[in-house]
PDB file of C-alpha atoms in Angstrom:
ATOM      1  CA  MET M  14       0.000   0.000   0.000  1.00  0.00           C
ATOM      2  CA  LEU M  15       1.213   3.498  -0.837  1.00  0.00           C
ATOM      3  CA  ILE M  16      -1.278   6.275  -0.173  1.00  0.00           C
ATOM      4  CA  LEU M  17      -1.062   9.789  -1.570  1.00  0.00           C
ATOM      5  CA  ALA M  18      -3.086  12.051   0.727  1.00  0.00           C
ATOM      6  CA  LEU M  19      -3.890  15.707   0.096  1.00  0.00           C
ATOM      7  CA  ASP M  20      -6.119  18.469   1.403  1.00  0.00           C
ATOM      8  CA  THR M  21      -6.765  21.935  -0.055  1.00  0.00           C
ATOM      9  CA  ALA M  22      -9.952  22.859   1.814  1.00  0.00           C
ATOM     10  CA  THR M  23      -8.206  25.535   3.921  1.00  0.00           C
ATOM     11  CA  PRO M  24      -5.397  28.041   3.252  1.00  0.00           C
ATOM     12  CA  ALA M  25      -2.973  25.190   4.032  1.00  0.00           C
ATOM     13  CA  ILE M  26      -2.027  22.985   1.074  1.00  0.00           C
ATOM     14  CA  THR M  27      -0.926  19.695   2.607  1.00  0.00           C
ATOM     15  CA  VAL M  28       0.332  16.464   0.982  1.00  0.00           C
ATOM     16  CA  ALA M  29       1.649  13.215   2.460  1.00  0.00           C
ATOM     17  CA  VAL M  30       2.723   9.780   1.266  1.00  0.00           C
ATOM     18  CA  HIS M  31       1.971   6.868   3.614  1.00  0.00           C
ATOM     19  CA  ASP M  32       3.164   3.284   3.182  1.00  0.00           C
ATOM     20  CA  GLY M  33       0.442   1.753   5.360  1.00  0.00           C
ATOM     21  CA  GLU M  34       2.543   1.935   8.514  1.00  0.00           C
ATOM     22  CA  ARG M  35       4.001   5.428   8.583  1.00  0.00           C
ATOM     23  CA  VAL M  36       4.378   8.683   6.676  1.00  0.00           C
ATOM     24  CA  VAL M  37       7.338   8.438   4.306  1.00  0.00           C
ATOM     25  CA  GLY M  38       7.002  11.812   2.562  1.00  0.00           C
ATOM     26  CA  GLU M  39       5.332  15.106   3.376  1.00  0.00           C
ATOM     27  CA  ALA M  40       5.108  18.627   1.963  1.00  0.00           C
ATOM     28  CA  ARG M  41       2.960  21.679   2.561  1.00  0.00           C
ATOM     29  CA  GLY M  42       2.439  25.260   1.548  1.00  0.00           C
ATOM     30  CA  GLU M  43       0.052  28.072   2.371  1.00  0.00           C
ATOM     31  CA  GLY M  44      -1.827  30.586   0.295  1.00  0.00           C
ATOM     32  CA  ALA M  45      -5.547  31.268   0.287  1.00  0.00           C
ATOM     33  CA  MET M  46      -5.558  31.901  -3.472  1.00  0.00           C
ATOM     34  CA  ALA M  47      -2.610  29.729  -4.556  1.00  0.00           C
ATOM     35  CA  HIS M  48      -3.874  26.161  -4.263  1.00  0.00           C
ATOM     36  CA  GLY M  49      -3.569  25.500  -7.994  1.00  0.00           C
ATOM     37  CA  GLU M  50       0.019  26.716  -8.088  1.00  0.00           C
ATOM     38  CA  LEU M  51       1.215  25.014  -4.903  1.00  0.00           C
ATOM     39  CA  LEU M  52      -0.438  21.589  -4.993  1.00  0.00           C
ATOM     40  CA  ALA M  53       1.487  19.997  -7.886  1.00  0.00           C
ATOM     41  CA  PRO M  54       4.935  20.978  -6.505  1.00  0.00           C
ATOM     42  CA  ALA M  55       3.900  19.707  -3.054  1.00  0.00           C
ATOM     43  CA  ILE M  56       2.899  16.338  -4.543  1.00  0.00           C
ATOM     44  CA  ARG M  57       6.218  16.176  -6.394  1.00  0.00           C
ATOM     45  CA  ASP M  58       8.198  17.001  -3.255  1.00  0.00           C
ATOM     46  CA  ALA M  59       6.327  14.497  -1.049  1.00  0.00           C
ATOM     47  CA  LEU M  60       6.871  11.712  -3.589  1.00  0.00           C
ATOM     48  CA  ALA M  61      10.561  12.598  -3.925  1.00  0.00           C
ATOM     49  CA  GLN M  62      10.972  12.508  -0.160  1.00  0.00           C
ATOM     50  CA  ALA M  63       9.336   9.079  -0.137  1.00  0.00           C
ATOM     51  CA  GLY M  64      11.576   7.863  -2.946  1.00  0.00           C
ATOM     52  CA  ALA M  65       8.483   6.987  -4.959  1.00  0.00           C
ATOM     53  CA  THR M  66       6.795   7.847  -8.254  1.00  0.00           C
ATOM     54  CA  MET M  67       3.163   8.108  -9.295  1.00  0.00           C
ATOM     55  CA  ASP M  68       3.367   4.558 -10.633  1.00  0.00           C
ATOM     56  CA  ASP M  69       4.089   3.258  -7.120  1.00  0.00           C
ATOM     57  CA  LEU M  70       0.848   4.629  -5.653  1.00  0.00           C
ATOM     58  CA  THR M  71      -2.078   2.352  -4.794  1.00  0.00           C
ATOM     59  CA  ASP M  72      -4.519   4.787  -3.143  1.00  0.00           C
ATOM     60  CA  VAL M  73      -5.384   8.466  -3.148  1.00  0.00           C
ATOM     61  CA  ALA M  74      -7.086  10.187  -0.198  1.00  0.00           C
ATOM     62  CA  VAL M  75      -8.446  13.718  -0.225  1.00  0.00           C
ATOM     63  CA  GLY M  76     -10.131  16.063   2.202  1.00  0.00           C
ATOM     64  CA  VAL M  77     -13.475  16.847   0.559  1.00  0.00           C
ATOM     65  CA  GLY M  78     -14.237  19.868   2.718  1.00  0.00           C
ATOM     66  CA  PRO M  79     -16.172  21.775   3.707  1.00  0.00           C
ATOM     67  CA  GLY M  80     -14.206  24.658   2.285  1.00  0.00           C
ATOM     68  CA  PRO M  81     -14.304  27.619  -0.105  1.00  0.00           C
ATOM     69  CA  PHE M  82     -15.105  26.662  -3.695  1.00  0.00           C
ATOM     70  CA  THR M  83     -11.858  27.299  -5.584  1.00  0.00           C
ATOM     71  CA  GLY M  84      -9.313  25.805  -3.189  1.00  0.00           C
ATOM     72  CA  LEU M  85     -11.444  22.793  -2.334  1.00  0.00           C
ATOM     73  CA  ARG M  86     -12.123  22.030  -5.979  1.00  0.00           C
ATOM     74  CA  VAL M  87      -8.398  21.936  -6.795  1.00  0.00           C
ATOM     75  CA  GLY M  88      -7.741  19.074  -4.391  1.00  0.00           C
ATOM     76  CA  VAL M  89     -10.837  17.037  -5.213  1.00  0.00           C
ATOM     77  CA  VAL M  90     -10.364  17.321  -8.983  1.00  0.00           C
ATOM     78  CA  THR M  91      -6.700  16.346  -8.631  1.00  0.00           C
ATOM     79  CA  ALA M  92      -7.642  13.253  -6.607  1.00  0.00           C
ATOM     80  CA  LEU M  93     -10.349  12.303  -9.095  1.00  0.00           C
ATOM     81  CA  THR M  94      -7.928  12.693 -11.992  1.00  0.00           C
ATOM     82  CA  LEU M  95      -5.243  10.580 -10.320  1.00  0.00           C
ATOM     83  CA  SER M  96      -7.744   7.933  -9.319  1.00  0.00           C
ATOM     84  CA  GLY M  97      -9.112   7.657 -12.840  1.00  0.00           C
ATOM     85  CA  SER M  98      -5.840   7.856 -14.755  1.00  0.00           C
ATOM     86  CA  LEU M  99      -3.739   5.631 -12.480  1.00  0.00           C
ATOM     87  CA  GLY M 100      -6.436   3.276 -11.225  1.00  0.00           C
ATOM     88  CA  LEU M 101      -5.920   4.297  -7.591  1.00  0.00           C
ATOM     89  CA  ALA M 102      -8.407   3.388  -4.885  1.00  0.00           C
ATOM     90  CA  PRO M 103     -10.151   6.676  -3.921  1.00  0.00           C
ATOM     91  CA  HIS M 104     -10.887   7.804  -0.356  1.00  0.00           C
ATOM     92  CA  GLY M 105     -12.860  10.964   0.418  1.00  0.00           C
ATOM     93  CA  VAL M 106     -12.766  12.228   4.010  1.00  0.00           C
ATOM     94  CA  CYS M 107     -14.374  15.244   5.675  1.00  0.00           C
ATOM     95  CA  THR M 108     -11.623  17.798   6.307  1.00  0.00           C
ATOM     96  CA  LEU M 109     -12.983  18.490   9.789  1.00  0.00           C
ATOM     97  CA  ASP M 110     -12.543  14.790  10.645  1.00  0.00           C
ATOM     98  CA  VAL M 111      -8.850  15.148   9.849  1.00  0.00           C
ATOM     99  CA  LEU M 112      -8.485  18.004  12.319  1.00  0.00           C
ATOM    100  CA  ALA M 113     -10.467  16.086  14.934  1.00  0.00           C
ATOM    101  CA  ALA M 114      -8.081  13.137  14.602  1.00  0.00           C
ATOM    102  CA  GLU M 115      -5.325  15.386  15.988  1.00  0.00           C
ATOM    103  CA  ALA M 116      -7.467  17.174  18.565  1.00  0.00           C
ATOM    104  CA  GLY M 117      -7.732  14.327  21.083  1.00  0.00           C
ATOM    105  CA  ASP M 118     -10.564  12.549  22.893  1.00  0.00           C
ATOM    106  CA  GLY M 119     -13.603  13.879  24.697  1.00  0.00           C
ATOM    107  CA  GLU M 120     -16.356  16.112  23.392  1.00  0.00           C
ATOM    108  CA  LEU M 121     -15.166  19.007  21.259  1.00  0.00           C
ATOM    109  CA  LEU M 122     -15.829  21.166  18.230  1.00  0.00           C
ATOM    110  CA  VAL M 123     -13.632  21.585  15.171  1.00  0.00           C
ATOM    111  CA  ALA M 124     -13.983  24.808  13.201  1.00  0.00           C
ATOM    112  CA  THR M 125     -12.342  26.177  10.058  1.00  0.00           C
ATOM    113  CA  ASP M 126     -12.635  29.580   8.430  1.00  0.00           C
ATOM    114  CA  ALA M 127     -15.657  29.796   6.124  1.00  0.00           C
ATOM    115  CA  ARG M 128     -14.981  33.489   5.370  1.00  0.00           C
ATOM    116  CA  ARG M 129     -17.838  36.016   5.435  1.00  0.00           C
ATOM    117  CA  LYS M 130     -17.468  35.992   9.251  1.00  0.00           C
ATOM    118  CA  GLU M 131     -18.645  32.381   9.478  1.00  0.00           C
ATOM    119  CA  VAL M 132     -17.066  29.028  10.367  1.00  0.00           C
ATOM    120  CA  TYR M 133     -17.448  25.497   9.097  1.00  0.00           C
ATOM    121  CA  TRP M 134     -17.827  23.221  12.113  1.00  0.00           C
ATOM    122  CA  ALA M 135     -18.626  19.747  13.397  1.00  0.00           C
ATOM    123  CA  ARG M 136     -18.991  18.231  16.856  1.00  0.00           C
ATOM    124  CA  TYR M 137     -17.013  15.152  17.923  1.00  0.00           C
ATOM    125  CA  VAL M 138     -17.020  12.709  20.805  1.00  0.00           C
ATOM    126  CA  ASP M 139     -13.787  10.725  21.186  1.00  0.00           C
ATOM    127  CA  GLY M 140     -12.796  11.459  17.592  1.00  0.00           C
ATOM    128  CA  ARG M 141     -16.134  10.422  16.078  1.00  0.00           C
ATOM    129  CA  ARG M 142     -18.252  13.021  14.288  1.00  0.00           C
ATOM    130  CA  VAL M 143     -21.697  13.157  15.882  1.00  0.00           C
ATOM    131  CA  GLU M 144     -23.022  16.409  14.412  1.00  0.00           C
ATOM    132  CA  GLY M 145     -22.271  18.462  11.322  1.00  0.00           C
ATOM    133  CA  PRO M 146     -20.603  19.589   9.230  1.00  0.00           C
ATOM    134  CA  GLU M 147     -22.475  22.873   9.152  1.00  0.00           C
ATOM    135  CA  VAL M 148     -21.732  26.551   8.593  1.00  0.00           C
ATOM    136  CA  SER M 149     -22.618  29.109  11.271  1.00  0.00           C
ATOM    137  CA  LYS M 150     -21.825  32.500  12.704  1.00  0.00           C
ATOM    138  CA  PRO M 151     -19.303  32.132  15.555  1.00  0.00           C
ATOM    139  CA  ALA M 152     -21.693  33.749  18.039  1.00  0.00           C
ATOM    140  CA  ASP M 153     -24.459  31.323  17.080  1.00  0.00           C
ATOM    141  CA  LEU M 154     -22.092  28.371  17.488  1.00  0.00           C
ATOM    142  CA  ALA M 155     -20.967  29.623  20.907  1.00  0.00           C
ATOM    143  CA  ALA M 156     -24.569  30.023  22.026  1.00  0.00           C
ATOM    144  CA  ARG M 157     -25.445  26.527  20.828  1.00  0.00           C
ATOM    145  CA  PHE M 158     -22.480  24.865  22.581  1.00  0.00           C
ATOM    146  CA  PRO M 159     -21.428  27.199  25.409  1.00  0.00           C
ATOM    147  CA  GLY M 160     -17.958  26.484  26.739  1.00  0.00           C
ATOM    148  CA  LEU M 161     -17.287  23.494  24.470  1.00  0.00           C
ATOM    149  CA  PRO M 162     -13.608  23.432  23.384  1.00  0.00           C
ATOM    150  CA  VAL M 163     -13.036  24.522  19.777  1.00  0.00           C
ATOM    151  CA  HIS M 164     -10.034  23.332  17.759  1.00  0.00           C
ATOM    152  CA  GLY M 165      -8.889  24.718  14.410  1.00  0.00           C
ATOM    153  CA  ARG M 166      -8.268  27.989  12.635  1.00  0.00           C
ATOM    154  CA  GLY M 167     -11.918  28.995  12.919  1.00  0.00           C
ATOM    155  CA  GLY M 168     -11.704  28.852  16.680  1.00  0.00           C
ATOM    156  CA  ARG M 169      -8.514  30.891  16.703  1.00  0.00           C
ATOM    157  CA  LEU M 170      -9.943  33.580  14.428  1.00  0.00           C
ATOM    158  CA  TYR M 171     -12.935  34.018  16.717  1.00  0.00           C
ATOM    159  CA  ALA M 172     -11.299  33.260  20.068  1.00  0.00           C
ATOM    160  CA  ASP M 173     -13.111  36.265  21.522  1.00  0.00           C
ATOM    161  CA  VAL M 174     -16.367  34.338  21.109  1.00  0.00           C
ATOM    162  CA  LEU M 175     -15.402  30.651  20.937  1.00  0.00           C
ATOM    163  CA  ALA M 176     -13.572  28.553  23.557  1.00  0.00           C
ATOM    164  CA  HIS M 177     -10.520  28.098  21.356  1.00  0.00           C
ATOM    165  CA  VAL M 178      -7.895  25.500  22.280  1.00  0.00           C
ATOM    166  CA  PRO M 179      -4.400  26.398  20.955  1.00  0.00           C
ATOM    167  CA  GLY M 180      -2.736  23.701  18.908  1.00  0.00           C
ATOM    168  CA  VAL M 181      -3.434  22.453  15.412  1.00  0.00           C
ATOM    169  CA  ASP M 182      -5.006  25.127  13.204  1.00  0.00           C
ATOM    170  CA  ASP M 183      -5.192  23.328   9.861  1.00  0.00           C
ATOM    171  CA  PRO M 184      -5.662  19.764   8.616  1.00  0.00           C
ATOM    172  CA  SER M 185      -2.638  17.562   8.040  1.00  0.00           C
ATOM    173  CA  ALA M 186      -2.366  15.185   5.093  1.00  0.00           C
ATOM    174  CA  ALA M 187      -0.335  12.933   7.388  1.00  0.00           C
ATOM    175  CA  ALA M 188      -3.325  12.620   9.738  1.00  0.00           C
ATOM    176  CA  LEU M 189      -5.632  12.049   6.752  1.00  0.00           C
ATOM    177  CA  ALA M 190      -3.415   9.268   5.421  1.00  0.00           C
ATOM    178  CA  GLY M 191      -3.229   7.690   8.864  1.00  0.00           C
ATOM    179  CA  LEU M 192      -7.019   7.580   9.192  1.00  0.00           C
ATOM    180  CA  VAL M 193      -7.322   5.850   5.823  1.00  0.00           C
ATOM    181  CA  ALA M 194      -4.445   3.435   6.438  1.00  0.00           C
ATOM    182  CA  ARG M 195      -5.926   2.357   9.788  1.00  0.00           C
ATOM    183  CA  GLY M 196      -9.413   1.983   8.335  1.00  0.00           C
ATOM    184  CA  GLU M 197     -10.756   4.608  10.757  1.00  0.00           C
ATOM    185  CA  ALA M 198     -12.005   7.183   8.235  1.00  0.00           C
ATOM    186  CA  GLN M 199     -15.711   7.899   7.755  1.00  0.00           C
ATOM    187  CA  GLU M 200     -15.367   7.888   3.992  1.00  0.00           C
ATOM    188  CA  LEU M 201     -17.355  10.107   1.638  1.00  0.00           C
ATOM    189  CA  PRO M 202     -17.661  10.310  -2.168  1.00  0.00           C
ATOM    190  CA  LEU M 203     -14.960  12.283  -3.972  1.00  0.00           C
ATOM    191  CA  GLU M 204     -17.226  15.304  -4.336  1.00  0.00           C
ATOM    192  CA  PRO M 205     -16.583  18.797  -2.938  1.00  0.00           C
ATOM    193  CA  LEU M 206     -18.564  19.333   0.237  1.00  0.00           C
ATOM    194  CA  TYR M 207     -19.856  22.889  -0.096  1.00  0.00           C
ATOM    195  CA  LEU M 208     -21.785  24.376   2.817  1.00  0.00           C
ATOM    196  CA  ARG M 209     -22.772  27.878   1.982  1.00  0.00           C
ATOM    197  CA  ARG M 210     -25.932  29.833   2.460  1.00  0.00           C
ATOM    198  CA  PRO M 211     -27.163  31.566  -0.692  1.00  0.00           C
ATOM    199  CA  ASP M 212     -25.823  35.099  -1.117  1.00  0.00           C
ATOM    200  CA  ALA M 213     -29.213  36.213  -2.341  1.00  0.00           C
ATOM    201  CA  THR M 214     -32.740  34.972  -1.953  1.00  0.00           C
ATOM    202  CA  PRO M 215     -35.444  35.254  -4.619  1.00  0.00           C
ATOM    203  CA  GLN M 216     -37.682  38.243  -4.196  1.00  0.00           C
ATOM    204  CA  VAL M 217     -41.395  37.638  -4.371  1.00  0.00           C
ATOM    205  CA  SER M 218     -43.272  40.452  -6.027  1.00  0.00           C
ATOM    206  CA  THR M 219     -46.959  41.022  -5.594  1.00  0.00           C
ATOM    207  CA  LYS M 220     -48.872  42.110  -8.646  1.00  0.00           C
ATOM    208  CA  ARG M 221     -51.347  44.870  -8.162  1.00  0.00           C
ATOM    209  CA  ALA M 222     -54.730  44.519  -9.752  1.00  0.00           C
TER     210      ALA M 222
END
């Protein structure tokens, strides 16, 4: 087994190569608008570090979000392309699950930046997602789960409202690959998981007689 794992659902572009027992190559970059430019070099660097080529891969795992449209789409389309062209076994995983895998046990929230002063979030108990993912205003999330620890960049950005726990801000492809290798991932289709309220709602006009 040789898994290529990647996630582009947040400003962090993260890639890892996992041989079924451990991470053997890893690379990352950051840039909210540079996912398309940074992902391919990161894949190249992670494979080089692992001493492997595309032909050695057996599986591809990708964080399917939630996340902003452009960045998220880059990762999912890349995974779909690699799966189809190389015959790799595909694994889609909620990006919030990847963060939760590094957050520890107990009841907690994971939140990432959804922009527009909102966060993508999910609730976990001992690493298992029990609610979400959803998108909410930080104040609404705090009111819904008062005092519940919040891990991730979304919690840090709104630490004045949410009970943020310092630590891991962004998902790690290494953690994603580990979940898949251990058979612990709640797998999803390789489709971008968009959670966004409409920017506009249809207006209903009343005709006058």
